[in-house]
Coordinates of C-alpha atoms and ligand atoms in Angstrom, one line a residue:
X1 CA 97.6 134.7 87.8
X2 CA 95.6 135.6 84.7
X3 CA 97.5 137.8 82.4
X4 CA 96.0 139.5 79.3
X5 CA 97.4 138.3 76.0
X6 CA 100.4 140.3 74.9
X7 CA 98.7 141.4 71.7
X8 CA 96.4 143.5 73.8
X9 CA 98.1 146.6 75.0
X10 CA 97.6 147.7 78.5
X11 CA 96.2 151.1 78.0
X12 CA 92.6 150.2 77.2
X13 CA 92.5 148.2 80.5
X14 CA 94.2 151.1 82.3
X15 CA 91.7 153.6 81.0
X16 CA 88.8 151.4 81.8
X17 CA 90.1 150.8 85.3
X18 CA 90.7 154.6 85.8
X19 CA 87.1 155.2 84.7
X20 CA 85.7 152.6 87.0
X21 CA 87.8 153.8 89.9
X22 CA 86.7 157.4 89.2
X23 CA 83.0 156.5 89.2
X24 CA 83.2 154.3 92.3
X25 CA 85.3 157.0 94.1
X26 CA 82.8 159.7 93.3
X27 CA 80.0 157.5 94.5
X28 CA 82.0 156.7 97.7
X29 CA 82.7 160.3 98.3
X30 CA 79.0 161.1 98.3
X31 CA 79.0 159.4 101.6
X32 CA 81.8 161.4 103.1
X33 CA 80.9 162.9 106.4
X34 CA 83.9 163.6 108.6
X35 CA 86.0 165.1 105.8
X36 CA 85.2 165.6 102.1
X37 CA 87.9 163.1 101.1
X38 CA 87.3 160.4 103.7
X39 CA 84.5 158.0 103.8
X40 CA 83.8 154.9 105.9
X41 CA 82.6 152.9 102.8
X42 CA 85.1 153.1 100.0
X43 CA 84.3 150.6 97.1
X44 CA 87.2 151.7 94.9
X45 CA 89.8 150.0 97.1
X46 CA 88.1 146.7 96.3
X47 CA 88.0 147.4 92.6
X48 CA 91.7 148.3 92.6
X49 CA 92.8 145.2 94.5
X50 CA 90.6 142.9 92.3
X51 CA 91.9 144.5 89.1
X52 CA 95.6 144.0 90.1
X53 CA 95.0 140.4 91.3
X54 CA 93.1 139.4 88.2
X55 CA 95.0 141.2 85.5
X56 CA 98.4 142.0 86.9
X57 CA 100.3 144.8 88.7
X58 CA 100.9 146.7 85.4
X59 CA 97.3 148.1 85.6
X60 CA 98.3 150.3 88.6
X61 CA 98.4 153.6 86.6
X62 CA 94.6 153.2 86.1
X63 CA 94.2 153.4 89.9
X64 CA 96.6 156.4 90.1
X65 CA 94.8 158.4 87.4
X66 CA 91.3 157.5 88.6
X67 CA 92.2 158.5 92.2
X68 CA 93.9 161.7 91.2
X69 CA 91.0 162.9 89.0
X70 CA 88.4 161.9 91.7
X71 CA 90.3 163.8 94.4
X72 CA 91.3 166.9 92.5
X73 CA 87.6 167.4 91.6
X74 CA 86.6 167.1 95.2
X75 CA 88.9 168.9 97.6
X76 CA 92.5 169.9 97.9
X77 CA 95.2 170.8 95.4
X78 CA 97.2 168.9 92.7
X79 CA 99.8 168.2 95.4
X80 CA 97.4 166.7 97.9
X81 CA 95.6 164.7 95.2
X82 CA 98.9 163.3 94.0
X83 CA 99.7 162.2 97.5
X84 CA 96.3 160.6 97.9
X85 CA 96.5 158.9 94.5
X86 CA 100.0 157.6 95.4
X87 CA 98.5 156.2 98.6
X88 CA 95.6 154.5 96.8
X89 CA 97.9 152.9 94.2
X90 CA 100.4 151.8 96.8
X91 CA 97.6 150.2 98.9
X92 CA 96.4 148.1 95.9
X93 CA 100.0 147.2 94.9
X94 CA 101.0 146.2 98.4
X95 CA 97.7 144.4 99.0
X96 CA 98.0 142.4 95.7
X97 CA 101.6 141.5 96.4
X98 CA 100.8 140.2 99.9
X99 CA 97.8 138.3 98.7
X100 CA 99.7 136.7 95.8
X101 CA 102.6 135.9 98.1
X102 CA 100.9 134.6 101.2
X103 CA 97.3 133.6 100.4
X104 CA 97.1 132.0 97.0
X105 CA 96.2 135.2 94.9
X106 CA 92.8 135.0 93.3
X107 CA 92.3 131.6 95.0
X108 CA 92.3 133.3 98.4
X109 CA 88.6 132.6 99.0
X110 CA 88.8 128.9 98.4
X111 CA 90.2 128.0 101.8
X112 CA 89.0 129.4 105.2
X113 CA 92.6 130.0 106.4
X114 CA 93.4 132.0 103.3
X115 CA 90.3 134.1 103.9
X116 CA 91.6 135.1 107.3
X117 CA 95.1 135.8 105.9
X118 CA 93.5 137.9 103.1
X119 CA 91.5 139.9 105.7
X120 CA 94.6 140.6 107.7
X121 CA 97.0 141.4 104.8
X122 CA 94.7 143.1 102.3
X123 CA 92.1 144.7 104.5
X124 CA 94.0 145.5 107.7
X125 CA 97.7 146.0 106.7
X126 CA 97.7 147.4 103.1
X127 CA 94.8 149.8 103.8
X128 CA 96.8 151.5 106.5
X129 CA 99.2 152.6 103.7
X130 CA 96.5 154.6 101.9
X131 CA 95.0 156.0 105.1
X132 CA 98.4 157.2 106.3
X133 CA 99.6 158.7 103.0
X134 CA 96.2 160.2 102.2
X135 CA 95.6 162.0 105.4
X136 CA 99.2 163.1 105.8
X137 CA 99.0 164.7 102.3
X138 CA 95.8 166.5 103.3
X139 CA 97.2 167.7 106.6
X140 CA 100.5 168.9 105.0
X141 CA 98.4 170.7 102.4
X142 CA 96.4 172.3 105.2
X143 CA 93.2 170.6 104.2
X144 CA 92.8 168.6 107.4
X145 CA 93.6 169.6 110.9
X146 CA 96.3 167.5 112.7
X147 CA 94.0 167.4 115.7
X148 CA 91.4 165.4 113.6
X149 CA 94.2 163.1 112.2
X150 CA 93.2 160.1 114.3
X151 CA 89.4 160.3 113.6
X152 CA 89.8 160.9 109.9
X153 CA 92.5 158.1 109.7
X154 CA 90.1 155.6 111.3
X155 CA 87.3 156.5 108.9
X156 CA 89.6 156.2 105.9
X157 CA 91.0 152.9 107.1
X158 CA 87.7 151.3 107.8
X159 CA 86.3 152.6 104.5
X160 CA 89.1 151.0 102.6
X161 CA 88.9 147.8 104.5
X162 CA 85.1 147.5 103.9
X163 CA 85.7 148.1 100.2
X164 CA 88.4 145.4 100.1
X165 CA 86.3 142.9 102.0
X166 CA 83.0 143.4 100.2
X167 CA 84.0 144.3 96.7
X168 CA 87.2 142.4 95.9
X169 CA 85.8 138.9 96.7
X170 CA 82.7 139.7 94.7
X171 CA 84.6 140.7 91.6
X172 CA 87.2 138.0 91.8
X173 CA 84.8 135.1 92.5
X174 CA 82.4 136.1 89.8
X175 CA 85.1 136.8 87.1
X176 CA 86.8 133.4 87.9
X177 CA 83.5 131.5 87.6
X178 CA 80.7 133.5 85.9
X179 CA 78.5 130.6 84.9
X180 CA 75.3 130.0 86.7
X181 CA 74.1 126.4 86.6
X182 CA 71.1 126.4 88.9
X183 CA 68.2 124.1 88.8
X184 CA 64.7 125.1 89.6
X185 CA 65.2 124.5 93.4
X186 CA 68.3 126.6 93.5
X187 CA 66.5 129.5 91.8
X188 CA 63.6 129.1 94.2
X189 CA 66.0 129.1 97.1
X190 CA 67.7 132.3 95.8
X191 CA 64.3 134.0 95.4
X192 CA 63.4 133.0 99.0
X193 CA 66.7 134.4 100.1
X194 CA 65.9 137.7 98.4
X195 CA 62.5 137.7 99.9
X196 CA 64.0 137.2 103.4
X197 CA 66.4 140.1 102.7
X198 CA 63.4 142.3 101.7
X199 CA 61.5 141.3 104.9
X200 CA 64.6 141.9 107.0
X201 CA 65.1 145.3 105.4
X202 CA 61.5 146.3 106.1
X203 CA 61.7 145.2 109.7
X204 CA 65.1 147.0 110.2
X205 CA 64.0 150.2 108.6
X206 CA 60.5 150.1 110.0
X207 CA 61.6 151.1 113.5
X208 CA 58.3 149.7 114.9
X209 CA 59.8 146.8 116.7
X210 CA 62.7 146.4 119.1
X211 CA 64.0 143.7 116.7
X212 CA 64.8 146.4 114.3
X213 CA 67.3 148.1 116.6
X214 CA 70.1 145.7 116.0
X215 CA 71.2 144.3 112.6
X216 CA 71.3 140.7 113.6
X217 CA 68.5 139.8 111.2
X218 CA 71.1 140.0 108.4
X219 CA 73.2 137.1 109.8
X220 CA 70.9 134.2 108.8
X221 CA 70.9 135.2 105.1
X222 CA 74.7 135.3 105.0
X223 CA 75.0 131.9 106.8
X224 CA 72.3 130.5 104.5
X225 CA 74.1 131.7 101.4
X226 CA 77.4 130.4 102.7
X227 CA 76.0 126.9 103.4
X228 CA 73.6 126.4 100.6
X229 CA 74.6 128.6 97.6
X230 CA 78.4 129.2 97.5
X231 CA 81.1 131.7 97.8
X232 CA 80.1 134.0 94.9
X233 CA 76.6 134.1 96.2
X234 CA 77.7 134.9 99.7
X235 CA 79.8 137.8 98.5
X236 CA 76.7 139.0 96.5
X237 CA 74.5 138.8 99.5
X238 CA 77.1 140.8 101.5
X239 CA 77.0 143.5 98.9
X240 CA 73.2 143.6 98.9
X241 CA 73.1 143.9 102.7
X242 CA 75.7 146.7 102.6
X243 CA 73.7 148.4 99.9
X244 CA 70.5 148.2 101.8
X245 CA 72.2 149.4 105.0
X246 CA 73.7 152.4 103.3
X247 CA 70.5 153.3 101.5
X248 CA 68.4 153.1 104.7
X249 CA 71.0 155.1 106.7
X250 CA 71.0 157.8 104.0
X251 CA 67.2 158.0 104.5
X252 CA 67.8 158.3 108.2
X253 CA 66.3 155.0 109.3
X254 CA 67.6 151.6 110.3
X255 CA 69.8 150.2 113.0
X256 CA 73.0 151.9 111.8
X257 CA 71.8 155.5 112.2
X258 CA 74.0 157.3 114.8
X259 CA 74.6 160.9 116.0
X260 CA 76.5 161.9 112.9
X261 CA 76.6 160.5 109.4
X262 CA 80.3 159.6 109.7
X263 CA 79.6 157.6 112.9
X264 CA 76.7 155.8 111.0
X265 CA 78.9 154.9 108.1
X266 CA 81.8 153.9 110.4
X267 CA 79.4 151.5 112.0
X268 CA 78.2 150.1 108.7
X269 CA 81.9 149.7 107.5
X270 CA 82.9 147.9 110.7
X271 CA 79.8 145.7 110.9
X272 CA 79.9 144.7 107.2
X273 CA 83.6 144.0 107.3
X274 CA 83.2 141.7 110.3
X275 CA 80.2 139.8 109.1
X276 CA 81.5 139.5 105.5
X277 CA 84.8 138.0 106.6
X278 CA 82.9 135.5 108.8
X279 CA 80.5 134.5 106.1
X280 CA 83.3 134.2 103.5
X281 CA 85.3 132.0 105.8
X282 CA 82.3 129.9 106.4
X283 CA 81.5 129.6 102.6
X284 CA 85.2 128.7 102.0
X285 CA 85.0 126.0 104.7
X286 CA 81.8 124.6 103.3
X287 CA 83.1 124.5 99.7
X288 CA 86.4 123.0 101.0
X289 CA 84.5 120.2 102.6
X290 CA 82.5 119.6 99.5
X291 CA 85.7 119.4 97.4
X292 CA 87.3 116.9 99.8
X293 CA 84.1 114.8 99.9
X294 CA 84.0 114.7 96.1
X295 CA 87.7 113.8 96.0
X296 CA 87.1 111.0 98.5
X297 CA 84.2 109.6 96.6
X298 CA 86.2 109.6 93.4
X299 CA 89.2 107.9 95.0
X300 CA 87.0 105.3 96.6
X301 CA 85.3 104.5 93.3
X302 CA 88.7 104.4 91.5
X303 CA 90.1 102.1 94.1
X304 CA 87.1 99.8 94.0
X305 CA 87.2 99.6 90.2
X306 CA 91.0 99.0 90.3
X307 CA 90.7 96.1 92.8
X308 CA 87.8 94.7 90.9
X309 CA 89.7 94.8 87.6
X310 CA 92.9 93.5 89.2
X311 CA 91.0 90.5 90.7
X312 CA 89.2 89.9 87.5
X313 CA 92.5 89.8 85.5
X314 CA 94.3 87.7 88.0
X315 CA 91.7 84.9 87.7
X316 CA 92.5 83.9 84.1
X317 CA 96.2 82.9 84.6
X318 CA 95.3 81.1 87.8
X319 CA 92.5 79.2 86.1
X320 CA 95.0 78.2 83.4
X321 CA 97.6 77.0 85.9
X322 CA 94.9 74.9 87.6
X323 CA 93.7 73.5 84.3
X324 CA 97.1 72.7 82.9
X325 CA 98.1 71.1 86.2
X326 CA 95.0 68.8 86.0
X327 CA 96.0 67.8 82.5
X328 CA 99.5 66.9 83.5
X329 CA 98.2 65.0 86.5
X330 CA 95.8 62.9 84.4
X331 CA 97.7 62.5 81.1
X332 CA 101.3 62.2 82.3
X333 CA 100.8 60.6 85.8
X334 CA 102.7 57.4 85.0
X335 CA 105.8 59.4 83.9
X336 CA 106.0 61.3 87.1
X337 CA 107.6 59.9 90.3
X338 CA 105.6 60.2 93.5
X339 CA 107.5 63.2 94.7
X340 CA 106.8 65.1 91.5
X341 CA 103.1 64.1 91.7
X342 CA 103.0 65.4 95.3
X343 CA 104.5 68.8 94.2
X344 CA 102.0 69.0 91.3
X345 CA 99.1 68.3 93.6
X346 CA 100.2 71.1 95.9
X347 CA 100.6 73.5 92.9
X348 CA 97.0 72.6 91.9
X349 CA 95.8 73.0 95.5
X350 CA 97.4 76.5 95.8
X351 CA 96.0 77.5 92.5
X352 CA 92.5 76.4 93.6
X353 CA 92.9 78.2 96.8
X354 CA 93.9 81.4 95.0
X355 CA 91.0 81.1 92.6
X356 CA 88.6 80.7 95.5
X357 CA 90.1 83.7 97.2
X358 CA 89.8 85.9 94.1
X359 CA 86.2 84.6 93.5
X360 CA 85.2 85.6 97.0
X361 CA 87.0 88.9 96.8
X362 CA 85.1 89.7 93.5
X363 CA 81.8 88.7 95.1
X364 CA 82.5 90.9 98.1
X365 CA 83.6 93.9 96.0
X366 CA 80.5 93.5 93.8
X367 CA 78.3 93.4 96.8
X368 CA 79.6 96.8 97.9
X369 CA 78.9 98.4 94.5
X370 CA 75.8 96.5 93.3
X371 CA 72.6 98.4 92.8
X372 CA 70.3 96.2 94.8
X373 CA 66.6 95.8 94.1
X374 CA 65.0 94.1 97.1
X375 CA 61.8 92.3 96.4
X376 CA 59.4 90.2 98.4
X377 CA 60.6 86.6 98.1
X378 CA 60.2 83.3 99.8
X379 CA 62.9 82.1 102.1
X380 CA 61.9 78.6 101.3
X381 CA 62.7 78.8 97.7
X382 CA 66.0 80.6 98.3
X383 CA 67.0 77.9 100.8
X384 CA 66.2 75.0 98.5
X385 CA 68.1 76.7 95.6
X386 CA 71.2 76.9 97.8
X387 CA 70.8 73.3 99.0
X388 CA 70.7 72.2 95.4
X389 CA 74.0 74.1 94.7
X390 CA 75.6 72.5 97.8
X391 CA 74.4 69.0 97.1
X392 CA 77.9 67.7 96.3
X393 CA 79.4 69.1 99.5
X394 CA 76.5 67.9 101.6
X395 CA 76.7 64.3 100.5
X396 CA 80.5 64.3 100.6
X397 CA 80.6 65.4 104.2
X398 CA 77.6 63.2 105.1
X399 CA 75.8 66.2 106.4
X400 CA 72.2 66.2 107.6
X401 CA 70.3 69.4 107.1
X402 CA 66.9 69.8 108.7
X403 CA 64.8 72.7 107.5
X404 CA 61.9 73.6 109.7
X405 CA 58.8 75.2 108.2
X406 CA 57.2 77.6 108.0
X407 CA 59.7 79.9 106.3
X408 CA 58.1 83.3 105.8
X409 CA 58.6 85.8 103.0
X410 CA 61.2 88.5 103.3
X411 CA 62.3 91.6 101.5
X412 CA 65.6 90.8 99.8
X413 CA 67.7 90.6 96.7
X414 CA 67.6 87.0 95.4
X415 CA 71.3 86.9 94.4
X416 CA 72.6 88.4 97.7
X417 CA 70.3 86.3 99.8
X418 CA 71.6 83.1 98.1
X419 CA 75.2 84.2 98.8
X420 CA 74.4 84.8 102.4
X421 CA 72.7 81.5 103.0
X422 CA 75.3 79.6 101.0
X423 CA 78.2 81.0 103.1
X424 CA 76.4 80.2 106.4
X425 CA 75.6 76.6 105.4
X426 CA 79.1 76.0 104.0
X427 CA 80.6 77.1 107.3
X428 CA 78.1 75.0 109.3
X429 CA 79.2 71.9 107.4
X430 CA 82.9 72.8 107.4
X431 CA 83.6 73.7 111.1
X432 CA 83.1 70.4 112.8
X433 CA 85.5 68.2 114.7
X434 CA 87.3 65.7 112.4
X435 CA 85.1 62.6 112.0
X436 CA 81.9 64.2 113.2
X437 CA 79.0 64.2 110.7
X438 CA 77.6 67.7 110.5
X439 CA 74.0 68.2 111.6
X440 CA 72.5 71.5 110.7
X441 CA 69.0 72.8 111.7
X442 CA 67.5 75.8 109.9
X443 CA 64.4 77.7 111.0
X444 CA 62.9 81.2 111.0
X445 CA 60.9 83.3 113.4
X446 CA 59.1 86.6 113.0
X447 CA 59.9 89.4 115.3
X448 CA 59.4 93.2 115.5
X449 CA 62.3 93.9 113.1
X450 CA 61.2 91.4 110.5
X451 CA 62.3 87.8 110.0
X452 CA 65.2 86.1 111.8
X453 CA 66.7 83.1 110.1
X454 CA 68.7 80.7 112.2
X455 CA 71.4 78.2 111.1
X456 CA 72.3 76.0 114.1
X457 CA 75.2 73.5 113.7
X458 CA 76.9 70.9 115.9
X459 CA 80.3 72.1 115.1
X460 CA 83.4 73.3 117.1
X461 CA 81.7 76.5 118.3
X462 CA 83.3 80.0 118.7
X463 CA 84.7 81.6 121.9
X464 CA 82.7 84.7 122.9
X465 CA 85.7 87.1 122.4
X466 CA 85.8 86.2 118.6
X467 CA 82.1 86.7 117.9
X468 CA 82.4 90.1 116.4
X469 CA 85.8 89.7 114.8
X470 CA 84.9 86.8 112.5
X471 CA 82.5 89.0 110.6
X472 CA 85.4 91.1 109.4
X473 CA 87.1 90.4 106.1
X474 CA 90.1 88.0 106.3
X475 CA 89.5 87.2 110.0
X476 CA 89.9 83.5 110.5
X477 CA 90.4 81.5 113.7
X478 CA 92.2 78.5 112.3
X479 CA 95.0 77.7 109.8
X480 CA 94.4 76.4 106.3
X481 CA 95.5 72.9 107.2
X482 CA 92.6 72.2 109.5
X483 CA 89.9 74.3 107.9
X484 CA 90.7 75.7 104.5
X485 CA 89.0 79.0 103.6
X486 CA 89.4 82.6 102.5
X487 CA 88.1 84.5 105.5
X488 CA 85.6 86.4 103.3
X489 CA 82.5 84.3 103.8
X490 CA 81.1 86.0 106.9
X491 CA 82.2 89.4 105.6
X492 CA 79.9 88.7 102.6
X493 CA 77.1 87.7 105.1
X494 CA 77.6 90.9 107.1
X495 CA 77.9 93.3 104.2
X496 CA 75.0 91.6 102.3
X497 CA 72.6 91.7 105.3
X498 CA 73.6 95.3 106.0
X499 CA 72.8 96.3 102.4
X500 CA 69.5 94.6 102.6
X501 CA 68.7 96.7 105.6
X502 CA 69.1 93.9 108.2
X503 CA 71.6 92.6 110.8
X504 CA 73.5 89.5 111.5
X505 CA 75.1 87.8 114.5
X506 CA 76.0 84.5 116.3
X507 CA 75.4 82.8 119.6
X508 CA 78.0 80.1 120.4
X509 CA 80.2 78.4 122.9
X510 CA 83.3 76.4 122.1
X511 CA 82.5 72.7 121.6
X512 CA 78.7 73.3 121.7
X513 CA 77.9 74.3 118.1
X514 CA 77.1 77.7 116.8
X515 CA 73.7 79.4 116.0
X516 CA 74.3 82.0 113.3
X517 CA 71.4 84.3 112.6
X518 CA 70.4 87.0 110.0
X519 CA 67.5 89.4 110.4
X520 CA 65.8 90.7 107.2
X521 CA 63.1 93.2 106.9
X522 CA 59.6 92.4 105.6
X523 CA 58.5 95.9 104.8
X524 CA 60.6 98.6 103.0
X525 CA 62.3 100.9 105.5
X526 CA 61.4 104.6 105.3
X527 CA 63.9 106.3 103.0
X528 CA 64.6 103.0 101.2
X529 CA 67.0 100.3 102.3
X530 CA 69.4 99.1 99.7
X531 CA 71.4 102.3 99.8
X532 CA 75.0 102.0 98.5
X533 CA 77.4 101.4 101.4
Ligands
ADP1 P1 86.3 81.0 106.1 O1 85.1 80.1 106.3 O2 86.7 81.2 104.7 O3 87.4 80.8 107.0 P2 84.5 83.1 107.1 O4 84.5 84.5 107.0 O5 83.3 82.4 106.5 O6 85.8 82.5 106.5 O7 84.6 82.7 108.6 C1 85.5 83.3 109.4 C2 85.9 82.5 110.6 O8 84.8 82.4 111.5 C3 86.2 81.1 110.2 O9 87.6 81.0 109.8 C4 86.0 80.3 111.5 O10 87.1 80.5 112.4 C5 84.8 81.1 112.1 N1 83.5 80.4 111.8 C6 82.7 80.7 110.8 N2 81.6 79.9 110.8 C7 81.8 79.1 111.8 C8 81.0 78.0 112.4 N3 79.8 77.6 111.9 N4 81.5 77.4 113.5 C9 82.7 77.7 114.0 N5 83.4 78.7 113.5 C10 83.0 79.4 112.5

């Protein structure tokens, strides 16, 4: 809780609070209908609670003095005013204690569940203290009939609850975060909201339409403020609505006007309390969700960066192990017996495997984060570039690659497209029965979605039940001894195509080769395609 520095004495704060309380009380009492001391809209209770929550319990004498002066100059004696002032101070002290103890003090409006607890403890429970002490004092002093006790109590209680629910959140939220950082659109939105409030007020006070008989026109602005602007703004809108409702009722117009003024204000107090709590809980829920989303985004970015940095740093020692192993193998081979040579070869093999894994992981993680700029490009040139890169593998495996023309243009990022094609071709060459020379046919066709590129091999094929799974990271169908690999290739294909705004898939049967396909757009999608995944 915020405490004023010790060098500042309390009394200036106490005097200020007493003054504020006195003015607000006098304004509130102007609305008193059922009894000169009881009103169904009582802003001082909100001021008192906010002051104790923001600046500490020690300001309570300000409430006591303010309430005493306001009451002794209204009705009753010194004794009844003392009783009422005691009730008002106790209400704020009990309310502040319960809010600090059970609903996070001044942070009570940050979470929807705390808003409900605040409502119950501060607006329902603690206000009963003031209502009971106040009216009992008046009745004991002979200033109120015992027969009216119930009716006056209700007015007093609702008045204090409305004050707590409308004024306290407003003061607390604004004093915790007074800065306004709105751009032009937010300002425009706020102005539109005020305009709506003006129109709603005109309709509700005009009395010319049945729509004006019920105050439901106020609800959209509160929901709007809760969803779009924030908690402080929602509390402010609630105050504006309460102000306009009271103002119109005093003029004798609007949906709250009832048989007596007290009934009218009782209705305003009850209505405003209910809708304010609902809107504040909604605003808290919305801001809670925003906070969680922001936190998730931060964590995801941190995690991605961490894994990228880790993979990056892991590469250099592995590359050293591989390089040093090669040196020992070539320069000291005659001094090593066959067993040692075998072990060394395995060390180098493992290091190479690890290096490949890290390289693939880096490529995959980069693909998720990269800011892609898709451009119109020819599939033909992308394909011949990849075939150039794979020339060594192709001749070593005695593969035959047939490329059928025409290969149309697509919308893609050159680097990502090369990665995708390279992984598909490498797999097509790799996954063949031992001794079989790979034959791969590549062609493309246009369809409604864009261009579909096919890579058809004469390899071992894939069982239907594995067709989806193999596109996930680290999913492999065979051990390293038969077909070495990292299990990241098809994940790169899938993620890359997705980021280019396309799709990928496979048609295959075991023993009958596989036909992998990717589909790429030719035109930019509406809303852009290469959005970050
Ligand atoms: P890797 O090739 O490193 O094992 P991939 O993600 O590229 O990893 O492929 C995942 C798995 O999908 C492979 O391990 C293999 O079981 C299967 N697969 C991929 N391409 C083919 C293909 N052309 N023919 C048969 N199986 C394939």
